[in-house]
């Protein structure tokens, strides 16, 4: 058996996911349509294909321990000059995202791994593009706001074409894996609110 490249993240639901994906493309990021808009819990990780069933069981177990929680995005930030990234900030839901990613990456579990940088939940809107493009992203999305109730996280696989596709959503409270088709949307939305200015 070969290897697969996996990632675990919280999908940013519609209409915000597609909106931010289109804005990312508009800033000149060629990866925009390969990466559904998300909050990373586990970054790209190469694993042996035979480990998939154990990983899926582990994710279901983690999700079963959680209840839906509010997430709110507001404004922009950047990791420059350390890393060429502009992002939309999480201003609500940070402690739970942090706890989730720690449990998923637990050293005794099948997705144990070290991180290149300290964990900082965010939604990338520009990565590795021109300084001008990153400046535009930082400025034009400074007024962006969105809020929803997060009810799940998702397992993604990167295809040979570089596109990330959702395999399953793992529902909080039950851990039930919900098979997903490749799409931008994902988590159900409660009382959505989004504004963007600038």
PDB file of N, CA, C and O in Angstrom, residues 125-168:
ATOM      1  N   UNK A 125      -6.116  33.601   3.853  1.00  0.00           N
ATOM      2  CA  UNK A 125      -6.718  34.234   2.677  1.00  0.00           C
ATOM      3  C   UNK A 125      -5.673  34.629   1.634  1.00  0.00           C
ATOM      4  O   UNK A 125      -6.020  35.095   0.554  1.00  0.00           O
ATOM      5  N   UNK A 126      -4.399  34.448   1.942  1.00  0.00           N
ATOM      6  CA  UNK A 126      -3.322  34.670   0.977  1.00  0.00           C
ATOM      7  C   UNK A 126      -2.080  33.959   1.495  1.00  0.00           C
ATOM      8  O   UNK A 126      -1.776  34.029   2.686  1.00  0.00           O
ATOM      9  N   UNK A 127      -1.385  33.271   0.598  1.00  0.00           N
ATOM     10  CA  UNK A 127      -0.195  32.519   1.008  1.00  0.00           C
ATOM     11  C   UNK A 127       0.823  32.476  -0.119  1.00  0.00           C
ATOM     12  O   UNK A 127       0.512  32.015  -1.222  1.00  0.00           O
ATOM     13  N   UNK A 128       2.004  32.983   0.158  1.00  0.00           N
ATOM     14  CA  UNK A 128       3.108  32.867  -0.788  1.00  0.00           C
ATOM     15  C   UNK A 128       2.934  33.634  -2.076  1.00  0.00           C
ATOM     16  O   UNK A 128       3.501  33.256  -3.102  1.00  0.00           O
ATOM     17  N   UNK A 129       2.150  34.701  -2.047  1.00  0.00           N
ATOM     18  CA  UNK A 129       1.955  35.502  -3.259  1.00  0.00           C
ATOM     19  C   UNK A 129       2.761  36.801  -3.126  1.00  0.00           C
ATOM     20  O   UNK A 129       3.528  36.974  -2.182  1.00  0.00           O
ATOM     21  N   UNK A 130       2.579  37.709  -4.067  1.00  0.00           N
ATOM     22  CA  UNK A 130       3.332  38.964  -4.045  1.00  0.00           C
ATOM     23  C   UNK A 130       2.991  39.768  -2.790  1.00  0.00           C
ATOM     24  O   UNK A 130       1.901  39.638  -2.219  1.00  0.00           O
ATOM     25  N   UNK A 131       3.931  40.605  -2.380  1.00  0.00           N
ATOM     26  CA  UNK A 131       3.682  41.477  -1.226  1.00  0.00           C
ATOM     27  C   UNK A 131       2.474  42.374  -1.490  1.00  0.00           C
ATOM     28  O   UNK A 131       1.676  42.636  -0.591  1.00  0.00           O
ATOM     29  N   UNK A 132       2.334  42.814  -2.741  1.00  0.00           N
ATOM     30  CA  UNK A 132       1.194  43.662  -3.097  1.00  0.00           C
ATOM     31  C   UNK A 132      -0.118  42.909  -2.898  1.00  0.00           C
ATOM     32  O   UNK A 132      -1.084  43.447  -2.346  1.00  0.00           O
ATOM     33  N   UNK A 133      -0.149  41.649  -3.340  1.00  0.00           N
ATOM     34  CA  UNK A 133      -1.351  40.839  -3.163  1.00  0.00           C
ATOM     35  C   UNK A 133      -1.660  40.602  -1.701  1.00  0.00           C
ATOM     36  O   UNK A 133      -2.827  40.642  -1.282  1.00  0.00           O
ATOM     37  N   UNK A 134      -0.632  40.347  -0.906  1.00  0.00           N
ATOM     38  CA  UNK A 134      -0.859  40.120   0.519  1.00  0.00           C
ATOM     39  C   UNK A 134      -1.305  41.403   1.221  1.00  0.00           C
ATOM     40  O   UNK A 134      -2.159  41.362   2.105  1.00  0.00           O
ATOM     41  N   UNK A 135      -0.746  42.533   0.806  1.00  0.00           N
ATOM     42  CA  UNK A 135      -1.194  43.812   1.365  1.00  0.00           C
ATOM     43  C   UNK A 135      -2.669  44.053   1.053  1.00  0.00           C
ATOM     44  O   UNK A 135      -3.432  44.517   1.908  1.00  0.00           O
ATOM     45  N   UNK A 136      -3.072  43.734  -0.180  1.00  0.00           N
ATOM     46  CA  UNK A 136      -4.481  43.901  -0.565  1.00  0.00           C
ATOM     47  C   UNK A 136      -5.383  43.021   0.300  1.00  0.00           C
ATOM     48  O   UNK A 136      -6.433  43.468   0.772  1.00  0.00           O
ATOM     49  N   UNK A 137      -4.979  41.767   0.488  1.00  0.00           N
ATOM     50  CA  UNK A 137      -5.779  40.855   1.314  1.00  0.00           C
ATOM     51  C   UNK A 137      -5.929  41.406   2.721  1.00  0.00           C
ATOM     52  O   UNK A 137      -7.026  41.398   3.300  1.00  0.00           O
ATOM     53  N   UNK A 138      -4.835  41.874   3.278  1.00  0.00           N
ATOM     54  CA  UNK A 138      -4.829  42.410   4.641  1.00  0.00           C
ATOM     55  C   UNK A 138      -5.764  43.613   4.757  1.00  0.00           C
ATOM     56  O   UNK A 138      -6.539  43.726   5.714  1.00  0.00           O
ATOM     57  N   UNK A 139      -5.714  44.477   3.769  1.00  0.00           N
ATOM     58  CA  UNK A 139      -6.495  45.722   3.817  1.00  0.00           C
ATOM     59  C   UNK A 139      -7.961  45.490   3.452  1.00  0.00           C
ATOM     60  O   UNK A 139      -8.868  45.976   4.138  1.00  0.00           O
ATOM     61  N   UNK A 140      -8.204  44.735   2.379  1.00  0.00           N
ATOM     62  CA  UNK A 140      -9.571  44.623   1.864  1.00  0.00           C
ATOM     63  C   UNK A 140     -10.468  43.730   2.716  1.00  0.00           C
ATOM     64  O   UNK A 140     -11.693  43.846   2.655  1.00  0.00           O
ATOM     65  N   UNK A 141      -9.868  42.829   3.502  1.00  0.00           N
ATOM     66  CA  UNK A 141     -10.687  41.975   4.371  1.00  0.00           C
ATOM     67  C   UNK A 141     -10.632  42.406   5.831  1.00  0.00           C
ATOM     68  O   UNK A 141     -11.134  41.701   6.709  1.00  0.00           O
ATOM     69  N   UNK A 142     -10.064  43.578   6.075  1.00  0.00           N
ATOM     70  CA  UNK A 142      -9.936  44.059   7.460  1.00  0.00           C
ATOM     71  C   UNK A 142     -11.296  44.221   8.127  1.00  0.00           C
ATOM     72  O   UNK A 142     -11.415  44.091   9.352  1.00  0.00           O
ATOM     73  N   UNK A 143     -12.334  44.486   7.339  1.00  0.00           N
ATOM     74  CA  UNK A 143     -13.665  44.645   7.910  1.00  0.00           C
ATOM     75  C   UNK A 143     -14.517  43.395   7.880  1.00  0.00           C
ATOM     76  O   UNK A 143     -15.701  43.432   8.230  1.00  0.00           O
ATOM     77  N   UNK A 144     -13.933  42.271   7.475  1.00  0.00           N
ATOM     78  CA  UNK A 144     -14.707  41.030   7.362  1.00  0.00           C
ATOM     79  C   UNK A 144     -15.104  40.503   8.735  1.00  0.00           C
ATOM     80  O   UNK A 144     -14.305  40.473   9.667  1.00  0.00           O
ATOM     81  N   UNK A 145     -16.362  40.061   8.836  1.00  0.00           N
ATOM     82  CA  UNK A 145     -16.850  39.395  10.047  1.00  0.00           C
ATOM     83  C   UNK A 145     -17.765  38.249   9.645  1.00  0.00           C
ATOM     84  O   UNK A 145     -18.506  38.341   8.670  1.00  0.00           O
ATOM     85  N   UNK A 146     -17.711  37.164  10.389  1.00  0.00           N
ATOM     86  CA  UNK A 146     -18.618  36.037  10.178  1.00  0.00           C
ATOM     87  C   UNK A 146     -18.745  35.273  11.479  1.00  0.00           C
ATOM     88  O   UNK A 146     -17.806  35.237  12.286  1.00  0.00           O
ATOM     89  N   UNK A 147     -19.912  34.664  11.702  1.00  0.00           N
ATOM     90  CA  UNK A 147     -20.119  33.870  12.915  1.00  0.00           C
ATOM     91  C   UNK A 147     -21.036  32.703  12.605  1.00  0.00           C
ATOM     92  O   UNK A 147     -21.947  32.821  11.789  1.00  0.00           O
ATOM     93  N   UNK A 148     -20.745  31.564  13.225  1.00  0.00           N
ATOM     94  CA  UNK A 148     -21.595  30.385  13.050  1.00  0.00           C
ATOM     95  C   UNK A 148     -21.386  29.440  14.224  1.00  0.00           C
ATOM     96  O   UNK A 148     -20.464  29.628  15.024  1.00  0.00           O
ATOM     97  N   UNK A 149     -22.233  28.435  14.310  1.00  0.00           N
ATOM     98  CA  UNK A 149     -22.051  27.385  15.302  1.00  0.00           C
ATOM     99  C   UNK A 149     -21.338  26.218  14.641  1.00  0.00           C
ATOM    100  O   UNK A 149     -21.850  25.636  13.681  1.00  0.00           O
ATOM    101  N   UNK A 150     -20.162  25.899  15.144  1.00  0.00           N
ATOM    102  CA  UNK A 150     -19.373  24.788  14.608  1.00  0.00           C
ATOM    103  C   UNK A 150     -19.910  23.487  15.191  1.00  0.00           C
ATOM    104  O   UNK A 150     -19.961  23.326  16.412  1.00  0.00           O
ATOM    105  N   UNK A 151     -20.289  22.555  14.326  1.00  0.00           N
ATOM    106  CA  UNK A 151     -20.886  21.295  14.759  1.00  0.00           C
ATOM    107  C   UNK A 151     -20.047  20.074  14.394  1.00  0.00           C
ATOM    108  O   UNK A 151     -20.442  18.946  14.707  1.00  0.00           O
ATOM    109  N   UNK A 152     -18.917  20.286  13.731  1.00  0.00           N
ATOM    110  CA  UNK A 152     -18.117  19.152  13.273  1.00  0.00           C
ATOM    111  C   UNK A 152     -16.750  19.636  12.835  1.00  0.00           C
ATOM    112  O   UNK A 152     -16.513  20.834  12.672  1.00  0.00           O
ATOM    113  N   UNK A 153     -15.847  18.678  12.636  1.00  0.00           N
ATOM    114  CA  UNK A 153     -14.621  18.951  11.899  1.00  0.00           C
ATOM    115  C   UNK A 153     -14.526  17.909  10.788  1.00  0.00           C
ATOM    116  O   UNK A 153     -15.322  16.963  10.751  1.00  0.00           O
ATOM    117  N   UNK A 154     -13.576  18.083   9.878  1.00  0.00           N
ATOM    118  CA  UNK A 154     -13.540  17.228   8.695  1.00  0.00           C
ATOM    119  C   UNK A 154     -12.147  16.681   8.432  1.00  0.00           C
ATOM    120  O   UNK A 154     -11.139  17.308   8.761  1.00  0.00           O
ATOM    121  N   UNK A 155     -12.128  15.497   7.822  1.00  0.00           N
ATOM    122  CA  UNK A 155     -10.903  14.875   7.335  1.00  0.00           C
ATOM    123  C   UNK A 155     -10.814  15.111   5.841  1.00  0.00           C
ATOM    124  O   UNK A 155     -11.776  14.845   5.107  1.00  0.00           O
ATOM    125  N   UNK A 156      -9.667  15.618   5.393  1.00  0.00           N
ATOM    126  CA  UNK A 156      -9.435  15.897   3.984  1.00  0.00           C
ATOM    127  C   UNK A 156      -8.267  15.077   3.465  1.00  0.00           C
ATOM    128  O   UNK A 156      -7.338  14.755   4.222  1.00  0.00           O
ATOM    129  N   UNK A 157      -8.303  14.787   2.166  1.00  0.00           N
ATOM    130  CA  UNK A 157      -7.182  14.129   1.500  1.00  0.00           C
ATOM    131  C   UNK A 157      -6.763  14.974   0.304  1.00  0.00           C
ATOM    132  O   UNK A 157      -7.618  15.465  -0.445  1.00  0.00           O
ATOM    133  N   UNK A 158      -5.459  15.131   0.132  1.00  0.00           N
ATOM    134  CA  UNK A 158      -4.954  15.860  -1.030  1.00  0.00           C
ATOM    135  C   UNK A 158      -4.746  14.902  -2.190  1.00  0.00           C
ATOM    136  O   UNK A 158      -4.041  13.897  -2.062  1.00  0.00           O
ATOM    137  N   UNK A 159      -5.374  15.206  -3.313  1.00  0.00           N
ATOM    138  CA  UNK A 159      -5.255  14.358  -4.486  1.00  0.00           C
ATOM    139  C   UNK A 159      -3.955  14.585  -5.233  1.00  0.00           C
ATOM    140  O   UNK A 159      -3.210  15.531  -4.959  1.00  0.00           O
ATOM    141  N   UNK A 160      -3.683  13.725  -6.211  1.00  0.00           N
ATOM    142  CA  UNK A 160      -2.484  13.866  -7.042  1.00  0.00           C
ATOM    143  C   UNK A 160      -2.498  15.186  -7.814  1.00  0.00           C
ATOM    144  O   UNK A 160      -1.447  15.694  -8.218  1.00  0.00           O
ATOM    145  N   UNK A 161      -3.693  15.757  -8.004  1.00  0.00           N
ATOM    146  CA  UNK A 161      -3.833  17.042  -8.695  1.00  0.00           C
ATOM    147  C   UNK A 161      -3.622  18.240  -7.778  1.00  0.00           C
ATOM    148  O   UNK A 161      -3.769  19.384  -8.190  1.00  0.00           O
ATOM    149  N   UNK A 162      -3.310  17.974  -6.496  1.00  0.00           N
ATOM    150  CA  UNK A 162      -3.071  19.054  -5.548  1.00  0.00           C
ATOM    151  C   UNK A 162      -4.323  19.574  -4.868  1.00  0.00           C
ATOM    152  O   UNK A 162      -4.246  20.431  -3.987  1.00  0.00           O
ATOM    153  N   UNK A 163      -5.486  19.063  -5.262  1.00  0.00           N
ATOM    154  CA  UNK A 163      -6.760  19.543  -4.704  1.00  0.00           C
ATOM    155  C   UNK A 163      -7.080  18.783  -3.412  1.00  0.00           C
ATOM    156  O   UNK A 163      -6.970  17.554  -3.345  1.00  0.00           O
ATOM    157  N   UNK A 164      -7.501  19.532  -2.394  1.00  0.00           N
ATOM    158  CA  UNK A 164      -7.923  18.936  -1.125  1.00  0.00           C
ATOM    159  C   UNK A 164      -9.407  18.614  -1.190  1.00  0.00           C
ATOM    160  O   UNK A 164     -10.221  19.481  -1.496  1.00  0.00           O
ATOM    161  N   UNK A 165      -9.745  17.349  -0.901  1.00  0.00           N
ATOM    162  CA  UNK A 165     -11.142  16.908  -0.951  1.00  0.00           C
ATOM    163  C   UNK A 165     -11.562  16.346   0.403  1.00  0.00           C
ATOM    164  O   UNK A 165     -10.825  15.562   1.007  1.00  0.00           O
ATOM    165  N   UNK A 166     -12.754  16.732   0.802  1.00  0.00           N
ATOM    166  CA  UNK A 166     -13.273  16.276   2.086  1.00  0.00           C
ATOM    167  C   UNK A 166     -13.693  14.809   1.989  1.00  0.00           C
ATOM    168  O   UNK A 166     -14.419  14.421   1.078  1.00  0.00           O
ATOM    169  N   UNK A 167     -13.224  14.000   2.946  1.00  0.00           N
ATOM    170  CA  UNK A 167     -13.623  12.602   3.011  1.00  0.00           C
ATOM    171  C   UNK A 167     -14.815  12.409   3.933  1.00  0.00           C
ATOM    172  O   UNK A 167     -15.783  11.739   3.588  1.00  0.00           O
ATOM    173  N   UNK A 168     -14.723  12.971   5.147  1.00  0.00           N
ATOM    174  CA  UNK A 168     -15.791  12.824   6.145  1.00  0.00           C
ATOM    175  C   UNK A 168     -15.873  14.060   7.017  1.00  0.00           C
ATOM    176  O   UNK A 168     -14.862  14.691   7.318  1.00  0.00           O
TER     177      UNK A 168
END
